[in-house]
Coordinates of C-alpha atoms in Angstrom, one line a residue:
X154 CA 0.0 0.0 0.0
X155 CA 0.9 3.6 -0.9
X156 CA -0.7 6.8 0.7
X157 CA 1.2 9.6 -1.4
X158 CA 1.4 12.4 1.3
X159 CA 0.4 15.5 -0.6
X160 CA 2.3 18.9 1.0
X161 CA 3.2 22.0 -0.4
X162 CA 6.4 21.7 -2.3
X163 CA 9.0 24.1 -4.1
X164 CA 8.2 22.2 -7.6
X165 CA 4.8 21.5 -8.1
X166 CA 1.4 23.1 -7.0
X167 CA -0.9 20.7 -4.9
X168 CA -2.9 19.7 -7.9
X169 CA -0.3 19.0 -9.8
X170 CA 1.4 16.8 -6.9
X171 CA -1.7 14.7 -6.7
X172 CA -1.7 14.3 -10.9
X173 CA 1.6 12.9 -10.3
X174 CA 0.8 10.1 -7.7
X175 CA -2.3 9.4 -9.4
X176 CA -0.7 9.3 -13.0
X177 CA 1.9 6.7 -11.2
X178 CA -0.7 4.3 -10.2
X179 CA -0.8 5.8 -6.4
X180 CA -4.5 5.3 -5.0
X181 CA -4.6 7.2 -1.8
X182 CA -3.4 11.1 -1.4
X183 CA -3.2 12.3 2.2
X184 CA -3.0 16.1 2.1
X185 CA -0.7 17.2 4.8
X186 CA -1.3 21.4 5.0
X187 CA -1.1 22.4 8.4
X188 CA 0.0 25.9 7.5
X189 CA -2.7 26.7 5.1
X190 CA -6.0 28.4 6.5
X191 CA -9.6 26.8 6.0
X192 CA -10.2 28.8 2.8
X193 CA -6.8 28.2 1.1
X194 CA -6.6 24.2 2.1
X195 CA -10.7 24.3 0.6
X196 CA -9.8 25.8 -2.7
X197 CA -6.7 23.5 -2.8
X198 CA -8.9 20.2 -2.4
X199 CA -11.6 21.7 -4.2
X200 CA -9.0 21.2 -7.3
X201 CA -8.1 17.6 -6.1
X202 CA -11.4 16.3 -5.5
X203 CA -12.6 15.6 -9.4
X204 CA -9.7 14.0 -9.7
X205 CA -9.7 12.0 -7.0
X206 CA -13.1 11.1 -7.8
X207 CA -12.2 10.4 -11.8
X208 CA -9.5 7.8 -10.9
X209 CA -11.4 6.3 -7.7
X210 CA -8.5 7.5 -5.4
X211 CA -9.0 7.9 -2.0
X212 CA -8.9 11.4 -0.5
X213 CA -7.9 12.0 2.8
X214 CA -7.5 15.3 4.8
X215 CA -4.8 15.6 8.2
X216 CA -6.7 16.5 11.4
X217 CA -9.7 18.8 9.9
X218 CA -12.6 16.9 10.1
X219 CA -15.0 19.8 9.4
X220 CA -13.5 20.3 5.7
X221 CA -13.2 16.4 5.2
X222 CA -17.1 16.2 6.4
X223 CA -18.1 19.5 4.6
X224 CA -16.1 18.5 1.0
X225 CA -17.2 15.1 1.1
X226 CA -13.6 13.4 1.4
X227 CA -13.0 9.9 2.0
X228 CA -11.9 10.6 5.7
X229 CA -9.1 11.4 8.4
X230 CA -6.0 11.0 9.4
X231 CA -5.6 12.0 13.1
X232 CA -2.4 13.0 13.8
X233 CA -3.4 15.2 17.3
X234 CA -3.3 13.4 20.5
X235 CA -6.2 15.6 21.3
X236 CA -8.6 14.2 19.3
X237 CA -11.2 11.1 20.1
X238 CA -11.6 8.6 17.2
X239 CA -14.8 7.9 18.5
X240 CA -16.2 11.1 18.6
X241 CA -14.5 11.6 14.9
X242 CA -16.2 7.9 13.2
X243 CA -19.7 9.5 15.2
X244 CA -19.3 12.5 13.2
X245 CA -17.8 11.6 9.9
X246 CA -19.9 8.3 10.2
X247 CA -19.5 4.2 10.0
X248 CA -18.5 4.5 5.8
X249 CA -15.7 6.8 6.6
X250 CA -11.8 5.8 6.7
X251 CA -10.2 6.9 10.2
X252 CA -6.6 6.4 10.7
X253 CA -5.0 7.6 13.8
X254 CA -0.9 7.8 14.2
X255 CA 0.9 6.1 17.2
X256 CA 4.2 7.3 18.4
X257 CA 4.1 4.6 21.8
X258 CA 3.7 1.1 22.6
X259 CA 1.1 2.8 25.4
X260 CA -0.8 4.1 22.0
X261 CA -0.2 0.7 20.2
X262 CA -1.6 -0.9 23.0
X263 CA -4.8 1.1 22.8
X264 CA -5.4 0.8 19.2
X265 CA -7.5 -3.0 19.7
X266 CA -10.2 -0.5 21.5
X267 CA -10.5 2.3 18.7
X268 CA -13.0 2.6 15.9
X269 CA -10.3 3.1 13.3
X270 CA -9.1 1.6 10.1
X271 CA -5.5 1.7 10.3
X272 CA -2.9 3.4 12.0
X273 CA 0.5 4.7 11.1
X274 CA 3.8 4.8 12.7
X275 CA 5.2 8.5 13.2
X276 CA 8.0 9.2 10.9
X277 CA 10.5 10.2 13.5
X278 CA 11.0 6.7 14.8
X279 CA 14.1 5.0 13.5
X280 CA 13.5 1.4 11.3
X281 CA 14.2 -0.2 14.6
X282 CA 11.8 1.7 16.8
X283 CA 9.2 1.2 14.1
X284 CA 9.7 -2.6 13.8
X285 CA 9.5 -2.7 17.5
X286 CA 6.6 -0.6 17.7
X287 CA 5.0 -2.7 15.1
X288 CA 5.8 -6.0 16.8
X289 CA 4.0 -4.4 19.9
X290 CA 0.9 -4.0 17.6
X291 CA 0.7 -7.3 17.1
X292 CA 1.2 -8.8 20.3
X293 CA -1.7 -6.8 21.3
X294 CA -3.5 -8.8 18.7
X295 CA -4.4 -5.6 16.7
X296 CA -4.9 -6.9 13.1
X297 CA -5.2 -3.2 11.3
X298 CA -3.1 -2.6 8.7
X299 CA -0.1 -0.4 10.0
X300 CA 1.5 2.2 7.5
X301 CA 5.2 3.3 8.0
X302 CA 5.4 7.2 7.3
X303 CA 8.2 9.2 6.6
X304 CA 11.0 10.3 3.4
X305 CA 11.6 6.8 2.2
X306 CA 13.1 6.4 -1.0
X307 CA 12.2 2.8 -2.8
X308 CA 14.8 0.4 -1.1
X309 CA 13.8 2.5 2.6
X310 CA 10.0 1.6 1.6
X311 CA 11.0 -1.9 1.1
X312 CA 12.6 -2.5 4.2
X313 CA 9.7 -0.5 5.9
X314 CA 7.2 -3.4 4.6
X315 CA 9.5 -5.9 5.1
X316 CA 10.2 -5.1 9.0
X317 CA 6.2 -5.4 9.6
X318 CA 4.5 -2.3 8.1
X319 CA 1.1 -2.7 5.6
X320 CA 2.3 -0.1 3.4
X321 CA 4.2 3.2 3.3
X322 CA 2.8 7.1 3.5
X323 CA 5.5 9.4 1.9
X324 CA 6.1 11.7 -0.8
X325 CA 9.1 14.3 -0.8
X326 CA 11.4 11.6 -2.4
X327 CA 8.6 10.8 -4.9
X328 CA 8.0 15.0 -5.9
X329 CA 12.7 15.4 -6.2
X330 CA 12.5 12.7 -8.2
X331 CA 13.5 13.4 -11.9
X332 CA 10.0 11.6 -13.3
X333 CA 8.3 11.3 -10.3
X334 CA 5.6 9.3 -12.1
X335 CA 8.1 6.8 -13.0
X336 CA 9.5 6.8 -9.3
X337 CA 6.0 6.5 -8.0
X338 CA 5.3 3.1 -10.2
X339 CA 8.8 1.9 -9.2
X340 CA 8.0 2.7 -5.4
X341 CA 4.1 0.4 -5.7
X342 CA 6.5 -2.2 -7.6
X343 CA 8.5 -2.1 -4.8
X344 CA 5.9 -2.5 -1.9
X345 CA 4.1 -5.3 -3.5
X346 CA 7.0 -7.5 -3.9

């Protein structure tokens, strides 16, 4: 699995990032914009969305579950510790996707009790804390799919699903590459091997 985290960059606007990841194959864009207001971030997805919807790509929006609810998106990705899943799934609703990120084997451990549908593993965590973190997951005898996130270049992603992970959220090595389109297919070779 590849979420293509979608930030602002010095190379391509937003839309153009997300016709990248799509054009490579990519079926799930996590926008990452904490530094945009509500009405930039909404014309910025408002861009996004037909696309999304034209190439049946999931859409999913960092922490602002009023624009995710309001535009329609596919869901959330909760990355504040400040924020209930619970509460989130009761107001987005059973149909939409809820990931939460875990930094913790405390957090791990409380994932079997959440109404999410996957979690991911903060990207300052080294390859070993992750695996560990991971493993801890597990033992807990949570079965959702766990998603590495961070700057991984191909052979990085590789190891990152090798040492436990589902799948992979990244995206600044995928928008420096010289065809990122071409790096984007080599990166979903690369996981599903």
């Amino acid at each position: 699995m590849l979420q293509f985290l979608l930030q602002p960059n010095d190379k391509y606007s937003l839309a153009e990032a997300a016709q990248i990841a799509v054009e490579g194959g990519c079926k799930w864009i996590q926008v990452h914009c904490p530094d945009l207001d509500e009405a930039e971030l909404r014309t910025e997805l408002e861009q996004i969305i037909p696309l999304c919807k034209e190439s049946a790509t999931i859409l999913m929006l960092e922490d602002r579950i009023d624009l995710a609810r309001d535009l329609g998106l596919h869901g959330v990705h909760l990355r504040g510790r400040d924020v209930s899943p619970g509460k989130v799934r009761e107001e987005l609703g059973p149909e939409a996707i809820i990931g939460v990120e875990i930094v913790s084997a405390q957090a791990a451990a409380a994932l079997k009790g959440l109404d999410i549908d996957y979690a991911t593993v903060a990207p300052e965590l080294s390859p070993e804390e992750r695996e560990k973190l991971i493993e801890t997951v597990r033992s807990c005898g949570v079965e959702l799919p766990i998603v590495a996130q961070g700057d991984f270049d191909v052979e990085e992603a590789a190891v990152a699903v090798a040492l436990g992970a589902s799948g992979v959220c990244t995206g600044r090595k995928i928008i420096e590459a010289e065809d990122p389109v071409a790096y984007t297919e080599l990166m979903l070779s690369a996981l599903t091997k």
